[in-house]
Amino acid sequence: MKRKNTLFLAGLLCVMGTLGASAAWSVTPQSPIAWGERWKNLPPTPAPVAALKPAYASVNGIQLYYATTGEGTPVVLLHGGLANSDYWGQQVAALAKHHKVIVVDSRGHGRSTRDERPYSYDLMSDDVVALLDHLSIKKADIVGWSDGGIIGIDLAIRHPTRVNRIFSFAPNTKTSGVKPDTEKNPVFASYIERAGNEYRKLSKNARPVRCLCRTDKPYVGHTAQLER
């Protein structure tokens, strides 16, 4: 169990390095977060994009939340661990000029439901494939950060015919880089607290967000596959 917890923590730790990138465009010189301190603070969650058309797809025993906007080559945006699709707000606005943008709340995150199966990257990548089928999309570009990046890599390995291109930012492929004291980092702690508050606000489930990292089995995926 310790090894599994370490693997899940590895996925979460990438959040620290990617939150600033995913929300960077939402920070302005007038923002309370000064430009020079961006990496020492938790950027605000971008406001939801009004142009997005929200919907649910019944896939793999759950209700998967997604939203779409724009026209052109489809691109799927996959968020990091404990986050939700709102974190892509600024990127959606930019990409929708030339693409059909699809944002997704991973199972058990944001507005998406979950079932009793333990989390795994394989399962979440299968959810994405099922969503593509639901939308009659044969192939799409995939953009993911942290856990979303890992899901993107999993898609490329297990469902290569469904992927055109992948941009995977800060994914974990090994657990050896995890620092045991990172949970004490105030930025990381703030993110965990905020993610919990957002989940309780958005989710249809009554179960608290801490179930993702404390009481349930963590994301284990194919450990051997991730550690090659």
Coordinates of N, CA and C in Angstrom, one line a residue:
M1 N 0.8 -1.2 0.0 CA 0.0 0.0 0.0 C 0.9 1.3 0.0
K2 N 2.0 1.2 0.7 CA 2.9 2.3 0.7 C 3.4 2.7 -0.7
R3 N 3.7 1.7 -1.5 CA 4.1 1.9 -2.9 C 3.0 2.6 -3.7
K4 N 1.8 2.1 -3.5 CA 0.6 2.6 -4.2 C 0.4 4.1 -3.8
N5 N 0.5 4.4 -2.5 CA 0.3 5.7 -2.1 C 1.4 6.7 -2.6
T6 N 2.6 6.1 -2.8 CA 3.7 6.9 -3.3 C 3.4 7.3 -4.8
L7 N 2.9 6.3 -5.5 CA 2.6 6.5 -6.9 C 1.5 7.6 -7.1
F8 N 0.5 7.5 -6.2 CA -0.6 8.5 -6.3 C -0.1 9.9 -5.9
L9 N 0.8 9.9 -4.9 CA 1.3 11.2 -4.5 C 2.2 11.8 -5.6
A10 N 2.9 10.9 -6.3 CA 3.7 11.4 -7.4 C 2.8 12.1 -8.4
G11 N 1.6 11.6 -8.7 CA 0.7 12.3 -9.6 C 0.3 13.6 -9.1
L12 N 0.0 13.7 -7.8 CA -0.4 15.0 -7.2 C 0.7 16.0 -7.1
L13 N 1.9 15.6 -6.9 CA 3.0 16.5 -6.8 C 3.2 17.3 -8.0
C14 N 2.9 16.7 -9.2 CA 3.1 17.4 -10.4 C 2.2 18.6 -10.5
V15 N 1.1 18.6 -9.7 CA 0.2 19.7 -9.7 C 0.9 21.0 -9.3
M16 N 1.8 21.0 -8.4 CA 2.5 22.2 -8.0 C 3.2 22.8 -9.1
G17 N 3.8 22.0 -10.0 CA 4.6 22.6 -11.1 C 3.7 23.0 -12.3
T18 N 2.5 22.5 -12.3 CA 1.6 22.8 -13.5 C 0.5 23.8 -13.2
L19 N 0.2 24.0 -12.0 CA -0.9 24.9 -11.7 C -0.6 26.3 -12.2
G20 N 0.6 26.7 -12.0 CA 1.0 28.0 -12.5 C 0.9 28.1 -14.0
A21 N 1.3 27.0 -14.7 CA 1.2 27.0 -16.2 C -0.2 27.0 -16.7
S22 N -1.0 26.2 -16.1 CA -2.4 26.1 -16.5 C -3.2 27.3 -16.2
A23 N -2.9 28.0 -15.2 CA -3.6 29.2 -14.8 C -2.9 30.5 -15.1
A24 N -1.7 30.4 -15.7 CA -0.8 31.5 -15.8 C -1.5 32.7 -16.6
W25 N -2.3 32.4 -17.6 CA -2.9 33.4 -18.4 C -3.9 34.2 -17.7
S26 N -4.4 33.6 -16.5 CA -5.4 34.3 -15.8 C -4.8 35.3 -14.8
V27 N -3.5 35.3 -14.7 CA -2.8 36.3 -13.8 C -2.4 37.5 -14.6
T28 N -2.8 38.7 -14.1 CA -2.5 39.9 -14.8 C -1.7 40.8 -13.9
P29 N -1.0 41.8 -14.4 CA -0.3 42.7 -13.5 C -1.1 43.3 -12.4
Q30 N -2.5 43.4 -12.6 CA -3.3 44.0 -11.6 C -3.8 42.9 -10.6
S31 N -3.4 41.6 -10.9 CA -3.9 40.6 -10.0 C -3.1 40.7 -8.6
P32 N -3.8 40.1 -7.5 CA -3.1 40.1 -6.3 C -1.8 39.3 -6.3
I33 N -1.7 38.4 -7.2 CA -0.4 37.7 -7.4 C 0.5 38.4 -8.3
A34 N 1.6 38.9 -7.7 CA 2.6 39.6 -8.5 C 3.3 38.7 -9.5
W35 N 3.7 39.2 -10.6 CA 4.4 38.4 -11.6 C 5.6 37.7 -11.1
G36 N 6.4 38.4 -10.3 CA 7.7 37.9 -9.8 C 7.4 36.8 -8.7
E37 N 6.2 36.7 -8.2 CA 6.0 35.7 -7.2 C 5.0 34.6 -7.6
R38 N 4.8 34.5 -8.9 CA 3.9 33.5 -9.5 C 4.1 32.1 -9.0
W39 N 5.3 31.7 -8.9 CA 5.6 30.3 -8.5 C 5.7 30.1 -7.0
K40 N 5.5 31.1 -6.3 CA 5.5 31.0 -4.8 C 4.1 31.1 -4.2
N41 N 3.1 31.3 -5.1 CA 1.7 31.4 -4.7 C 0.8 30.5 -5.5
L42 N -0.4 30.3 -5.0 CA -1.3 29.4 -5.8 C -2.1 30.4 -6.7
P43 N -2.0 30.2 -8.0 CA -2.8 31.1 -8.9 C -4.3 30.9 -8.7
P44 N -5.1 31.8 -9.0 CA -6.6 31.7 -8.8 C -7.1 30.7 -9.9
T45 N -8.1 30.0 -9.6 CA -8.8 29.1 -10.6 C -9.5 30.0 -11.6
P46 N -9.2 29.8 -12.9 CA -9.9 30.7 -13.9 C -11.4 30.6 -13.8
A47 N -12.1 31.6 -14.2 CA -13.5 31.6 -14.2 C -14.0 30.7 -15.4
P48 N -15.1 30.0 -15.2 CA -15.6 29.2 -16.3 C -15.8 30.0 -17.6
V49 N -15.6 29.3 -18.7 CA -15.7 30.0 -20.0 C -17.2 29.9 -20.4
A50 N -17.8 31.1 -20.6 CA -19.2 31.2 -20.9 C -19.6 30.5 -22.2
A51 N -18.7 30.4 -23.1 CA -19.0 29.8 -24.4 C -19.1 28.3 -24.4
L52 N -18.6 27.7 -23.3 CA -18.6 26.2 -23.2 C -20.0 25.7 -23.1
K53 N -20.3 24.6 -23.8 CA -21.6 24.0 -23.7 C -21.5 22.7 -22.9
P54 N -22.0 22.7 -21.7 CA -21.8 21.6 -20.8 C -22.7 20.4 -21.1
A55 N -22.3 19.2 -20.8 CA -23.1 18.0 -21.0 C -22.5 16.9 -20.2
Y56 N -23.3 15.8 -20.1 CA -22.8 14.6 -19.5 C -22.9 13.4 -20.5
A57 N -21.9 12.5 -20.4 CA -21.9 11.3 -21.2 C -21.9 10.1 -20.2
S58 N -22.8 9.1 -20.5 CA -22.8 7.9 -19.7 C -21.8 6.9 -20.3
V59 N -20.7 6.8 -19.5 CA -19.5 6.0 -20.0 C -19.0 5.2 -18.8
N60 N -18.8 3.9 -19.1 CA -18.1 3.0 -18.2 C -18.7 3.1 -16.8
G61 N -20.1 3.2 -16.7 CA -20.8 3.1 -15.4 C -20.8 4.4 -14.7
I62 N -20.4 5.5 -15.3 CA -20.4 6.8 -14.6 C -21.0 7.9 -15.5
Q63 N -21.3 9.0 -14.9 CA -21.7 10.2 -15.6 C -20.5 11.1 -15.8
L64 N -19.9 11.2 -17.0 CA -18.7 11.9 -17.2 C -19.1 13.3 -17.7
Y65 N -18.7 14.3 -17.0 CA -18.9 15.7 -17.4 C -17.9 16.2 -18.4
Y66 N -18.4 16.8 -19.4 CA -17.6 17.4 -20.4 C -18.2 18.7 -21.0
A67 N -17.5 19.5 -21.6 CA -18.0 20.7 -22.2 C -17.3 21.0 -23.5
T68 N -17.9 21.6 -24.5 CA -17.3 21.8 -25.8 C -17.5 23.3 -26.2
T69 N -16.6 23.7 -27.1 CA -16.8 25.0 -27.7 C -15.8 25.1 -28.9
G70 N -16.1 25.9 -29.9 CA -15.2 26.1 -31.0 C -15.5 25.1 -32.1
E71 N -14.8 25.3 -33.3 CA -14.9 24.4 -34.4 C -13.5 24.2 -35.0
G72 N -13.3 23.0 -35.6 CA -12.0 22.7 -36.1 C -11.5 21.3 -35.6
T73 N -10.2 21.1 -35.7 CA -9.6 19.9 -35.2 C -9.9 19.7 -33.8
P74 N -10.4 18.5 -33.3 CA -10.7 18.4 -31.9 C -9.5 18.2 -31.0
V75 N -9.6 18.9 -29.9 CA -8.5 18.8 -28.9 C -9.1 18.6 -27.5
V76 N -8.7 17.6 -26.8 CA -9.2 17.2 -25.5 C -8.2 17.7 -24.4
L77 N -8.8 18.5 -23.4 CA -7.9 19.0 -22.4 C -8.2 18.2 -21.1
L78 N -7.1 17.6 -20.5 CA -7.3 16.8 -19.3 C -6.5 17.4 -18.2
H79 N -7.2 17.7 -17.1 CA -6.7 18.4 -15.9 C -5.9 17.5 -15.0
G80 N -5.2 18.1 -14.1 CA -4.4 17.3 -13.1 C -5.2 16.8 -11.9
G81 N -4.5 16.0 -11.1 CA -5.1 15.4 -10.0 C -5.8 16.3 -9.0
L82 N -7.1 16.0 -8.6 CA -7.9 16.7 -7.7 C -8.5 18.0 -8.3
A83 N -8.1 18.4 -9.5 CA -8.6 19.6 -10.1 C -9.9 19.4 -10.8
N84 N -10.2 20.3 -11.7 CA -11.4 20.1 -12.6 C -11.2 20.9 -13.9
S85 N -12.1 20.8 -14.8 CA -11.9 21.4 -16.1 C -11.9 22.9 -16.1
D86 N -12.4 23.5 -15.1 CA -12.3 25.0 -15.0 C -10.9 25.5 -15.1
Y87 N -10.0 24.7 -14.6 CA -8.6 25.2 -14.6 C -8.0 25.5 -16.0
W88 N -8.7 25.0 -17.0 CA -8.3 25.2 -18.4 C -8.9 26.5 -19.0
G89 N -9.6 27.3 -18.2 CA -10.3 28.5 -18.7 C -9.6 29.3 -19.8
Q90 N -8.4 29.7 -19.5 CA -7.7 30.6 -20.4 C -7.2 29.9 -21.7
Q91 N -6.8 28.6 -21.5 CA -6.4 27.9 -22.7 C -7.6 27.6 -23.6
V92 N -8.8 27.4 -23.0 CA -10.0 27.2 -23.9 C -10.2 28.4 -24.8
A93 N -10.1 29.6 -24.2 CA -10.4 30.8 -24.9 C -9.4 30.9 -26.1
A94 N -8.2 30.5 -25.9 CA -7.2 30.6 -27.0 C -7.4 29.6 -28.0
L95 N -7.6 28.3 -27.6 CA -7.6 27.2 -28.6 C -8.9 27.2 -29.4
A96 N -10.0 27.7 -28.8 CA -11.3 27.6 -29.5 C -11.3 28.5 -30.7
K97 N -10.4 29.3 -31.0 CA -10.3 30.1 -32.2 C -10.1 29.2 -33.4
H98 N -9.4 28.1 -33.2 CA -9.1 27.2 -34.4 C -9.4 25.7 -34.1
H99 N -10.0 25.4 -33.0 CA -10.2 24.0 -32.7 C -11.6 23.8 -32.0
K100 N -12.0 22.6 -32.1 CA -13.2 22.1 -31.3 C -12.6 21.7 -30.0
V101 N -12.8 22.4 -28.9 CA -12.2 22.2 -27.6 C -13.1 21.4 -26.8
I102 N -12.6 20.3 -26.2 CA -13.4 19.5 -25.3 C -12.7 19.4 -23.9
V103 N -13.3 19.9 -22.9 CA -12.7 19.8 -21.6 C -13.5 18.7 -20.8
V104 N -12.8 18.0 -19.9 CA -13.4 16.9 -19.2 C -13.1 17.0 -17.7
D105 N -14.0 16.7 -16.9 CA -13.8 16.4 -15.5 C -13.5 14.9 -15.4
S106 N -12.3 14.5 -15.0 CA -12.0 13.1 -14.8 C -13.0 12.4 -13.8
R107 N -13.2 11.1 -13.9 CA -14.1 10.5 -13.0 C -13.7 10.8 -11.5
G108 N -14.8 11.1 -10.7 CA -14.5 11.4 -9.3 C -13.9 12.7 -9.1
H109 N -13.9 13.6 -10.1 CA -13.3 14.9 -10.0 C -14.4 15.9 -10.5
G110 N -14.4 17.1 -10.0 CA -15.3 18.1 -10.4 C -16.8 17.6 -10.4
R111 N -17.4 17.7 -11.6 CA -18.8 17.3 -11.7 C -19.1 15.9 -12.1
S112 N -18.0 15.2 -12.4 CA -18.2 13.8 -12.9 C -18.4 12.8 -11.7
T113 N -19.2 11.8 -11.9 CA -19.4 10.8 -10.8 C -18.3 9.7 -10.9
R114 N -18.4 8.8 -10.0 CA -17.5 7.7 -10.0 C -18.3 6.4 -9.5
D115 N -17.7 5.3 -9.7 CA -18.3 4.0 -9.2 C -17.3 3.5 -8.1
E116 N -17.5 2.2 -7.8 CA -16.8 1.6 -6.7 C -15.4 1.1 -7.1
R117 N -15.1 1.1 -8.4 CA -13.8 0.6 -8.9 C -12.7 1.6 -8.4
P118 N -11.5 1.0 -8.1 CA -10.4 1.9 -7.7 C -10.0 2.7 -8.9
Y119 N -9.5 3.9 -8.6 CA -9.0 4.7 -9.7 C -7.7 4.1 -10.3
S120 N -7.6 4.3 -11.6 CA -6.4 3.9 -12.3 C -6.3 4.8 -13.6
Y121 N -5.1 4.9 -14.1 CA -4.9 5.7 -15.3 C -5.5 5.0 -16.5
D122 N -5.4 3.7 -16.5 CA -6.1 2.9 -17.6 C -7.6 3.2 -17.6
L123 N -8.2 3.1 -16.5 CA -9.7 3.3 -16.4 C -10.0 4.7 -16.9
M124 N -9.2 5.7 -16.5 CA -9.6 7.1 -16.9 C -9.3 7.3 -18.4
S125 N -8.3 6.7 -18.9 CA -8.0 6.8 -20.3 C -9.1 6.1 -21.1
D126 N -9.6 5.0 -20.6 CA -10.8 4.3 -21.2 C -12.0 5.3 -21.2
D127 N -12.2 6.0 -20.2 CA -13.3 7.0 -20.1 C -13.2 8.0 -21.3
V128 N -11.9 8.5 -21.5 CA -11.7 9.4 -22.6 C -12.1 8.8 -24.0
V129 N -11.7 7.6 -24.2 CA -12.0 6.9 -25.4 C -13.5 6.8 -25.6
A130 N -14.2 6.4 -24.5 CA -15.6 6.3 -24.5 C -16.3 7.6 -24.8
L131 N -15.7 8.7 -24.3 CA -16.3 10.0 -24.6 C -16.1 10.4 -26.1
L132 N -14.9 10.0 -26.6 CA -14.7 10.2 -28.1 C -15.7 9.5 -28.9
D133 N -16.0 8.2 -28.5 CA -17.0 7.5 -29.2 C -18.4 8.1 -29.1
H134 N -18.7 8.6 -27.9 CA -20.0 9.3 -27.6 C -20.1 10.5 -28.5
L135 N -19.0 11.2 -28.8 CA -19.0 12.4 -29.6 C -18.8 12.1 -31.1
S136 N -18.6 10.8 -31.4 CA -18.3 10.4 -32.8 C -17.0 11.0 -33.3
I137 N -16.0 11.1 -32.5 CA -14.7 11.6 -32.9 C -13.8 10.4 -33.0
K138 N -13.2 10.2 -34.2 CA -12.3 9.1 -34.4 C -10.9 9.3 -33.8
K139 N -10.5 10.6 -33.9 CA -9.1 10.8 -33.4 C -9.1 12.3 -32.9
A140 N -8.3 12.6 -31.9 CA -8.2 13.9 -31.3 C -6.8 14.2 -30.8
D141 N -6.5 15.5 -30.8 CA -5.2 15.9 -30.1 C -5.5 15.9 -28.6
I142 N -4.5 15.6 -27.8 CA -4.7 15.5 -26.3 C -3.7 16.4 -25.7
V143 N -4.2 17.2 -24.7 CA -3.4 18.1 -23.9 C -3.6 17.8 -22.5
G144 N -2.6 17.5 -21.7 CA -2.8 17.1 -20.3 C -1.7 17.6 -19.4
W145 N -2.0 18.0 -18.2 CA -1.0 18.4 -17.2 C -1.1 17.5 -16.0
S146 N 0.1 17.1 -15.5 CA 0.1 16.2 -14.3 C -0.6 14.9 -14.6
D147 N -1.6 14.6 -13.8 CA -2.4 13.3 -14.0 C -3.0 13.3 -15.4
G148 N -3.4 14.4 -15.9 CA -4.0 14.5 -17.2 C -2.9 14.1 -18.3
G149 N -1.7 14.5 -18.0 CA -0.6 14.2 -18.9 C -0.3 12.7 -18.9
I150 N -0.4 12.1 -17.7 CA -0.2 10.6 -17.6 C -1.4 9.9 -18.3
I151 N -2.6 10.4 -18.2 CA -3.7 9.8 -18.9 C -3.4 9.9 -20.4
G152 N -2.9 11.0 -20.9 CA -2.6 11.2 -22.3 C -1.6 10.2 -22.8
I153 N -0.5 9.9 -22.0 CA 0.5 8.9 -22.3 C -0.1 7.5 -22.3
D154 N -1.0 7.3 -21.4 CA -1.7 6.0 -21.3 C -2.6 5.8 -22.6
L155 N -3.2 6.9 -23.0 CA -4.0 6.8 -24.3 C -3.1 6.5 -25.5
A156 N -1.9 7.1 -25.5 CA -1.0 6.8 -26.7 C -0.5 5.4 -26.7
I157 N -0.3 4.8 -25.5 CA 0.2 3.5 -25.4 C -0.9 2.5 -25.7
R158 N -2.1 2.7 -25.1 CA -3.2 1.7 -25.2 C -4.2 1.9 -26.3
H159 N -4.3 3.2 -26.7 CA -5.3 3.5 -27.8 C -4.7 4.4 -28.8
P160 N -3.6 4.0 -29.4 CA -2.8 4.9 -30.4 C -3.6 5.3 -31.6
T161 N -4.6 4.6 -32.0 CA -5.4 4.9 -33.2 C -6.3 6.1 -32.9
R162 N -6.5 6.4 -31.6 CA -7.5 7.5 -31.3 C -6.8 8.8 -31.0
V163 N -5.5 8.8 -31.1 CA -4.7 10.0 -30.7 C -4.0 10.5 -31.9
N164 N -4.1 11.8 -32.2 CA -3.4 12.4 -33.2 C -2.1 12.9 -32.7
R165 N -2.1 13.9 -31.8 CA -0.9 14.4 -31.1 C -1.1 14.5 -29.6
I166 N -0.1 14.5 -28.9 CA -0.2 14.7 -27.4 C 0.8 15.8 -26.9
F167 N 0.3 16.7 -26.1 CA 1.2 17.6 -25.4 C 1.0 17.2 -23.9
S168 N 2.0 16.6 -23.3 CA 1.9 16.1 -21.9 C 2.8 16.9 -21.1
F169 N 2.3 17.7 -20.2 CA 3.1 18.6 -19.4 C 3.2 18.1 -18.0
A170 N 4.5 17.9 -17.5 CA 4.8 17.4 -16.2 C 4.1 16.1 -15.8
P171 N 4.1 15.1 -16.6 CA 3.5 13.8 -16.2 C 4.5 13.0 -15.4
N172 N 4.1 12.2 -14.5 CA 5.0 11.3 -13.8 C 5.1 9.9 -14.6
T173 N 6.3 9.4 -14.7 CA 6.5 8.1 -15.2 C 7.2 7.2 -14.2
K174 N 7.8 7.8 -13.1 CA 8.4 7.1 -12.1 C 8.0 7.7 -10.7
T175 N 8.2 6.9 -9.7 CA 7.9 7.4 -8.3 C 9.2 7.9 -7.6
S176 N 10.3 7.7 -8.2 CA 11.6 8.0 -7.5 C 11.8 9.4 -7.3
G177 N 11.1 10.3 -8.0 CA 11.4 11.7 -7.9 C 10.5 12.4 -6.8
V178 N 9.7 11.6 -6.1 CA 8.8 12.2 -5.1 C 9.6 12.5 -3.8
K179 N 9.4 13.7 -3.3 CA 10.1 14.2 -2.1 C 9.1 14.0 -0.9
P180 N 9.5 13.3 0.1 CA 8.6 12.9 1.2 C 8.0 14.1 2.0
D181 N 8.7 15.2 2.0 CA 8.2 16.4 2.8 C 7.4 17.4 1.9
T182 N 7.1 17.0 0.7 CA 6.4 18.0 -0.2 C 5.0 18.3 0.4
E183 N 4.4 17.4 1.1 CA 3.0 17.7 1.6 C 3.0 18.8 2.6
K184 N 4.2 19.2 3.1 CA 4.3 20.2 4.1 C 4.5 21.6 3.4
N185 N 4.7 21.6 2.1 CA 4.8 22.8 1.3 C 3.5 23.6 1.4
P186 N 3.5 24.9 1.8 CA 2.2 25.6 1.9 C 1.4 25.8 0.7
V187 N 2.1 25.9 -0.5 CA 1.4 26.0 -1.8 C 0.6 24.7 -2.1
F188 N 1.3 23.6 -1.8 CA 0.7 22.3 -2.1 C -0.5 22.1 -1.1
A189 N -0.3 22.5 0.1 CA -1.4 22.3 1.1 C -2.6 23.2 0.8
S190 N -2.3 24.4 0.3 CA -3.4 25.3 -0.1 C -4.1 24.8 -1.3
Y191 N -3.4 24.1 -2.2 CA -4.1 23.5 -3.4 C -5.0 22.4 -2.9
I192 N -4.5 21.5 -2.0 CA -5.4 20.4 -1.5 C -6.6 21.0 -0.9
E193 N -6.5 22.0 -0.1 CA -7.7 22.6 0.6 C -8.6 23.2 -0.4
R194 N -8.1 23.9 -1.4 CA -9.0 24.6 -2.4 C -9.7 23.5 -3.3
A195 N -8.9 22.5 -3.6 CA -9.5 21.4 -4.5 C -10.7 20.7 -3.7
G196 N -10.5 20.6 -2.4 CA -11.6 20.0 -1.7 C -12.8 20.8 -1.6
N197 N -12.6 22.1 -1.5 CA -13.8 23.1 -1.5 C -14.4 23.1 -2.8
E198 N -13.7 23.1 -3.9 CA -14.2 23.1 -5.2 C -15.0 21.8 -5.5
Y199 N -14.5 20.7 -5.1 CA -15.1 19.4 -5.3 C -16.5 19.4 -4.6
R200 N -16.5 19.8 -3.4 CA -17.8 19.8 -2.6 C -18.8 20.7 -3.2
K201 N -18.3 21.8 -3.9 CA -19.3 22.7 -4.6 C -19.8 22.2 -5.9
L202 N -18.9 21.5 -6.6 CA -19.3 21.0 -8.0 C -19.9 19.6 -8.1
S203 N -19.5 18.8 -7.2 CA -19.8 17.3 -7.3 C -21.2 17.0 -7.0
K204 N -21.7 16.0 -7.7 CA -23.0 15.4 -7.4 C -22.9 14.4 -6.3
N205 N -21.6 13.9 -6.0 CA -21.4 12.9 -5.0 C -21.4 13.5 -3.6
A206 N -21.9 12.8 -2.7 CA -21.8 13.3 -1.3 C -20.5 13.1 -0.6
R207 N -19.7 12.2 -1.2 CA -18.4 11.8 -0.6 C -17.4 12.9 -0.8
P208 N -16.7 13.2 0.3 CA -15.7 14.3 0.2 C -14.5 14.0 -0.6
V209 N -13.9 15.1 -1.1 CA -12.8 14.9 -2.0 C -11.6 14.1 -1.4
R210 N -11.5 14.1 -0.1 CA -10.3 13.5 0.5 C -10.4 12.0 0.2
C211 N -11.5 11.5 -0.3 CA -11.6 10.1 -0.6 C -10.6 9.7 -1.7
L212 N -10.3 10.7 -2.5 CA -9.3 10.5 -3.6 C -7.9 10.1 -3.2
C213 N -7.6 10.7 -2.0 CA -6.2 10.5 -1.6 C -6.0 9.9 -0.2
R214 N -7.0 9.7 0.5 CA -6.8 9.2 1.9 C -7.5 7.9 2.2
T215 N -8.8 7.7 1.8 CA -9.5 6.6 2.2 C -9.7 5.5 1.1
D216 N -9.6 5.9 -0.1 CA -9.8 5.0 -1.2 C -8.4 4.5 -1.7
K217 N -8.5 3.5 -2.5 CA -7.3 3.0 -3.2 C -6.9 4.1 -4.2
P218 N -5.6 4.5 -4.2 CA -5.1 5.6 -5.1 C -5.0 5.1 -6.5
Y219 N -4.6 6.1 -7.4 CA -4.4 5.8 -8.8 C -3.3 4.9 -8.9
V220 N -3.5 3.7 -9.4 CA -2.4 2.7 -9.5 C -2.0 2.4 -10.9
G221 N -3.1 2.5 -11.8 CA -2.8 2.2 -13.2 C -2.1 0.9 -13.4
H222 N -1.2 0.9 -14.4 CA -0.3 -0.2 -14.5 C 1.0 0.3 -14.0
T223 N 1.4 0.0 -12.8 CA 2.6 0.5 -12.2 C 3.8 0.2 -13.0
A224 N 3.9 -1.1 -13.5 CA 5.0 -1.5 -14.2 C 5.1 -0.7 -15.5
Q225 N 4.0 -0.4 -16.1 CA 4.0 0.4 -17.3 C 4.5 1.8 -17.1
L226 N 4.0 2.4 -16.0 CA 4.5 3.8 -15.6 C 5.9 3.9 -15.3
E227 N 6.5 2.8 -14.8 CA 7.9 2.8 -14.3 C 8.9 2.3 -15.3
R228 N 8.5 2.0 -16.5 CA 9.5 1.6 -17.5 C 10.5 2.7 -17.8

